[in-house]
Amino acid sequence: VDLPPVRPYEDYIGWLMAQDESRAEAYWRAELAGLVAPTSIVIDRADPKPSLANCWCEERLSPGETAALQRFAREHELTMSTLVHAAWVIVQARYNGGGEVVAGMTMSGRPATLPGAEYMVGLFINTLPVRVEVDEASDLITWLQQLQEHTARAREFDYTPLTKIHEWSEVPG
């Protein structure tokens, strides 16, 4: 197999080292200000032995349902990732009585500003906290668009290690 040369992973490391950590710190401190505990899913406390086995739910979408979701996303200029993330946030909010949720979102971590990053071989993936207010009275489309915009802003700092983000938050270790 004759493959074209790819940009070396060390270029990504150099790109990482050139990022302004103080800007990332300012963003994450502001984003997580006032957050003092992680979001958890409250399982029925009446169950003497709560476990994942008794709260597991799996739903498979038909090809038609998947196509309908894709059409919905296109019509409203949303990504499928936004719809999946929104569904997870809503589930967490419902289990916790509504309000604010902080949910982890896995990012590819490949910087769009580094030419050739999409062909590099190496570890890029990162998980970021996304803080969302769930108000069931608000317009769904507007809320989804705001969630997508919020996530896009966080992507500007998606290179920041989750351990650093946690250090900059008020959530105890």
mmCIF file of C-alpha atoms in Angstrom:
data_model
loop_
_atom_site.group_PDB
_atom_site.id
_atom_site.type_symbol
_atom_site.label_atom_id
_atom_site.label_comp_id
_atom_site.label_asym_id
_atom_site.label_seq_id
_atom_site.Cartn_x
_atom_site.Cartn_y
_atom_site.Cartn_z
ATOM 1 C CA VAL A 1 0.000 0.000 0.000
ATOM 2 C CA ASP A 2 1.362 3.377 -0.985
ATOM 3 C CA LEU A 3 0.036 6.028 1.392
ATOM 4 C CA PRO A 4 0.873 9.709 1.193
ATOM 5 C CA PRO A 5 2.981 11.129 4.028
ATOM 6 C CA VAL A 6 1.040 12.606 6.947
ATOM 7 C CA ARG A 7 1.876 15.423 9.284
ATOM 8 C CA PRO A 8 3.735 14.060 12.337
ATOM 9 C CA TYR A 9 2.016 13.941 15.738
ATOM 10 C CA GLU A 10 4.823 16.040 17.198
ATOM 11 C CA ASP A 11 3.371 18.986 15.234
ATOM 12 C CA TYR A 12 0.200 18.576 17.297
ATOM 13 C CA ILE A 13 2.255 18.580 20.500
ATOM 14 C CA GLY A 14 3.925 21.793 19.302
ATOM 15 C CA TRP A 15 0.491 23.274 18.549
ATOM 16 C CA LEU A 16 -0.680 22.313 22.059
ATOM 17 C CA MET A 17 2.354 23.922 23.661
ATOM 18 C CA ALA A 18 1.646 27.156 21.751
ATOM 19 C CA GLN A 19 -1.913 27.493 23.116
ATOM 20 C CA ASP A 20 -2.603 30.288 25.599
ATOM 21 C CA GLU A 21 -3.372 28.465 28.842
ATOM 22 C CA SER A 22 -4.410 31.692 30.571
ATOM 23 C CA ARG A 23 -7.221 32.229 28.005
ATOM 24 C CA ALA A 24 -8.389 28.647 28.500
ATOM 25 C CA GLU A 25 -8.267 29.043 32.273
ATOM 26 C CA ALA A 26 -10.285 32.273 32.118
ATOM 27 C CA TYR A 27 -12.896 30.616 29.888
ATOM 28 C CA TRP A 28 -13.295 27.496 32.036
ATOM 29 C CA ARG A 29 -13.310 29.402 35.338
ATOM 30 C CA ALA A 30 -16.093 31.655 34.008
ATOM 31 C CA GLU A 31 -17.977 28.717 32.489
ATOM 32 C CA LEU A 32 -17.937 26.708 35.713
ATOM 33 C CA ALA A 33 -18.187 29.567 38.230
ATOM 34 C CA GLY A 34 -20.475 28.675 41.105
ATOM 35 C CA LEU A 35 -20.546 24.980 40.240
ATOM 36 C CA VAL A 36 -19.714 23.154 43.476
ATOM 37 C CA ALA A 37 -20.761 19.579 42.727
ATOM 38 C CA PRO A 38 -20.949 17.327 39.686
ATOM 39 C CA THR A 39 -24.313 16.462 38.163
ATOM 40 C CA SER A 40 -25.402 12.971 39.106
ATOM 41 C CA ILE A 41 -28.372 10.889 38.148
ATOM 42 C CA VAL A 42 -30.579 10.224 41.134
ATOM 43 C CA ILE A 43 -31.709 6.606 41.120
ATOM 44 C CA ASP A 44 -34.834 5.582 43.037
ATOM 45 C CA ARG A 45 -33.668 5.584 46.658
ATOM 46 C CA ALA A 46 -36.449 3.145 47.611
ATOM 47 C CA ASP A 47 -34.594 0.386 45.754
ATOM 48 C CA PRO A 48 -32.377 -1.276 48.382
ATOM 49 C CA LYS A 49 -29.739 -2.188 45.769
ATOM 50 C CA PRO A 50 -29.687 0.403 42.995
ATOM 51 C CA SER A 51 -27.585 -0.709 40.047
ATOM 52 C CA LEU A 52 -27.167 -0.025 36.383
ATOM 53 C CA ALA A 53 -29.014 -3.271 35.673
ATOM 54 C CA ASN A 54 -32.307 -1.924 37.032
ATOM 55 C CA CYS A 55 -32.112 1.426 35.265
ATOM 56 C CA TRP A 56 -30.757 0.311 31.889
ATOM 57 C CA CYS A 57 -32.741 1.328 28.862
ATOM 58 C CA GLU A 58 -31.911 0.743 25.226
ATOM 59 C CA GLU A 59 -33.791 2.165 22.290
ATOM 60 C CA ARG A 60 -32.964 1.480 18.674
ATOM 61 C CA LEU A 61 -34.126 3.876 16.020
ATOM 62 C CA SER A 62 -35.464 2.546 12.766
ATOM 63 C CA PRO A 63 -33.902 3.770 9.513
ATOM 64 C CA GLY A 64 -36.994 5.952 9.035
ATOM 65 C CA GLU A 65 -36.692 7.492 12.501
ATOM 66 C CA THR A 66 -32.987 8.114 11.918
ATOM 67 C CA ALA A 67 -33.738 9.784 8.569
ATOM 68 C CA ALA A 68 -36.404 11.955 10.254
ATOM 69 C CA LEU A 69 -33.891 13.068 12.910
ATOM 70 C CA GLN A 70 -31.345 13.849 10.204
ATOM 71 C CA ARG A 71 -33.948 15.915 8.307
ATOM 72 C CA PHE A 72 -34.893 17.737 11.519
ATOM 73 C CA ALA A 73 -31.213 18.501 12.197
ATOM 74 C CA ARG A 74 -30.652 19.798 8.651
ATOM 75 C CA GLU A 75 -33.828 21.922 8.693
ATOM 76 C CA HIS A 76 -32.721 23.644 11.898
ATOM 77 C CA GLU A 77 -28.987 23.725 11.106
ATOM 78 C CA LEU A 78 -28.129 21.398 13.967
ATOM 79 C CA THR A 79 -25.638 18.567 14.181
ATOM 80 C CA MET A 80 -26.647 15.054 15.126
ATOM 81 C CA SER A 81 -24.135 15.359 17.958
ATOM 82 C CA THR A 82 -26.159 18.281 19.343
ATOM 83 C CA LEU A 83 -29.353 16.209 19.255
ATOM 84 C CA VAL A 84 -27.734 13.247 21.025
ATOM 85 C CA HIS A 85 -26.115 15.505 23.628
ATOM 86 C CA ALA A 86 -29.421 17.329 24.170
ATOM 87 C CA ALA A 87 -31.213 14.023 24.733
ATOM 88 C CA TRP A 88 -28.646 13.022 27.372
ATOM 89 C CA VAL A 89 -28.894 16.423 29.092
ATOM 90 C CA ILE A 90 -32.708 16.179 29.178
ATOM 91 C CA VAL A 91 -32.535 12.677 30.684
ATOM 92 C CA GLN A 92 -30.185 13.946 33.398
ATOM 93 C CA ALA A 93 -32.398 16.954 34.089
ATOM 94 C CA ARG A 94 -35.516 14.810 34.371
ATOM 95 C CA TYR A 95 -33.837 12.431 36.816
ATOM 96 C CA ASN A 96 -32.752 15.411 38.913
ATOM 97 C CA GLY A 97 -35.925 17.481 38.799
ATOM 98 C CA GLY A 98 -34.869 19.914 36.055
ATOM 99 C CA GLY A 99 -32.602 22.915 36.157
ATOM 100 C CA GLU A 100 -28.909 22.969 35.445
ATOM 101 C CA VAL A 101 -26.933 20.008 34.149
ATOM 102 C CA VAL A 102 -23.221 19.605 33.529
ATOM 103 C CA ALA A 103 -22.671 16.766 31.105
ATOM 104 C CA GLY A 104 -19.456 15.460 29.639
ATOM 105 C CA MET A 105 -19.106 15.759 25.885
ATOM 106 C CA THR A 106 -16.424 13.836 24.061
ATOM 107 C CA MET A 107 -14.616 15.866 21.419
ATOM 108 C CA SER A 108 -12.369 14.650 18.625
ATOM 109 C CA GLY A 109 -9.690 17.076 19.794
ATOM 110 C CA ARG A 110 -8.291 17.492 16.281
ATOM 111 C CA PRO A 111 -7.706 21.226 15.898
ATOM 112 C CA ALA A 112 -9.292 22.752 12.816
ATOM 113 C CA THR A 113 -6.546 25.396 12.821
ATOM 114 C CA LEU A 114 -3.782 22.801 12.357
ATOM 115 C CA PRO A 115 -3.648 21.853 8.665
ATOM 116 C CA GLY A 116 -3.436 18.098 8.167
ATOM 117 C CA ALA A 117 -4.608 17.251 11.704
ATOM 118 C CA GLU A 118 -7.426 15.098 10.313
ATOM 119 C CA TYR A 119 -4.803 12.704 8.868
ATOM 120 C CA MET A 120 -2.448 12.589 11.863
ATOM 121 C CA VAL A 121 -2.065 9.381 13.815
ATOM 122 C CA GLY A 122 -2.204 9.821 17.575
ATOM 123 C CA LEU A 123 -4.378 10.435 20.600
ATOM 124 C CA PHE A 124 -6.492 13.598 20.334
ATOM 125 C CA ILE A 125 -9.798 12.784 22.044
ATOM 126 C CA ASN A 126 -10.896 14.818 25.037
ATOM 127 C CA THR A 127 -13.965 15.164 27.236
ATOM 128 C CA LEU A 128 -15.267 18.588 28.159
ATOM 129 C CA PRO A 129 -17.912 19.652 30.659
ATOM 130 C CA VAL A 130 -20.868 21.373 29.018
ATOM 131 C CA ARG A 131 -23.029 23.366 31.440
ATOM 132 C CA VAL A 132 -26.642 23.670 30.316
ATOM 133 C CA GLU A 133 -29.793 25.137 31.818
ATOM 134 C CA VAL A 134 -32.816 22.974 31.045
ATOM 135 C CA ASP A 135 -36.014 24.992 31.055
ATOM 136 C CA GLU A 136 -38.871 22.921 29.701
ATOM 137 C CA ALA A 137 -40.899 26.087 29.114
ATOM 138 C CA SER A 138 -38.387 27.404 26.561
ATOM 139 C CA ASP A 139 -38.704 26.853 22.825
ATOM 140 C CA LEU A 140 -37.017 23.554 21.884
ATOM 141 C CA ILE A 141 -35.478 24.752 18.606
ATOM 142 C CA THR A 142 -34.046 27.878 20.218
ATOM 143 C CA TRP A 143 -32.692 25.804 23.131
ATOM 144 C CA LEU A 144 -31.065 23.301 20.748
ATOM 145 C CA GLN A 145 -29.467 26.103 18.723
ATOM 146 C CA GLN A 146 -28.173 27.712 21.924
ATOM 147 C CA LEU A 147 -26.765 24.355 23.057
ATOM 148 C CA GLN A 148 -24.975 23.982 19.727
ATOM 149 C CA GLU A 149 -23.545 27.526 19.937
ATOM 150 C CA HIS A 150 -22.486 26.923 23.545
ATOM 151 C CA THR A 151 -20.713 23.715 22.562
ATOM 152 C CA ALA A 152 -19.022 25.483 19.640
ATOM 153 C CA ARG A 153 -17.623 28.111 22.060
ATOM 154 C CA ALA A 154 -16.293 25.361 24.323
ATOM 155 C CA ARG A 155 -14.588 23.736 21.317
ATOM 156 C CA GLU A 156 -12.293 26.751 21.106
ATOM 157 C CA PHE A 157 -10.701 25.374 24.276
ATOM 158 C CA ASP A 158 -11.207 21.643 23.643
ATOM 159 C CA TYR A 159 -7.473 21.020 23.902
ATOM 160 C CA THR A 160 -7.589 21.726 27.655
ATOM 161 C CA PRO A 161 -7.089 18.546 29.697
ATOM 162 C CA LEU A 162 -10.138 17.649 31.777
ATOM 163 C CA THR A 163 -7.914 17.417 34.858
ATOM 164 C CA LYS A 164 -6.948 21.102 34.411
ATOM 165 C CA ILE A 165 -10.580 22.120 33.885
ATOM 166 C CA HIS A 166 -11.476 20.318 37.111
ATOM 167 C CA GLU A 167 -8.666 22.117 38.958
ATOM 168 C CA TRP A 168 -10.059 25.467 37.759
ATOM 169 C CA SER A 169 -13.589 24.639 38.904
ATOM 170 C CA GLU A 170 -14.993 24.879 42.425
ATOM 171 C CA VAL A 171 -15.885 21.153 42.439
ATOM 172 C CA PRO A 172 -13.854 19.358 45.108
ATOM 173 C CA GLY A 173 -11.444 16.648 43.965
#
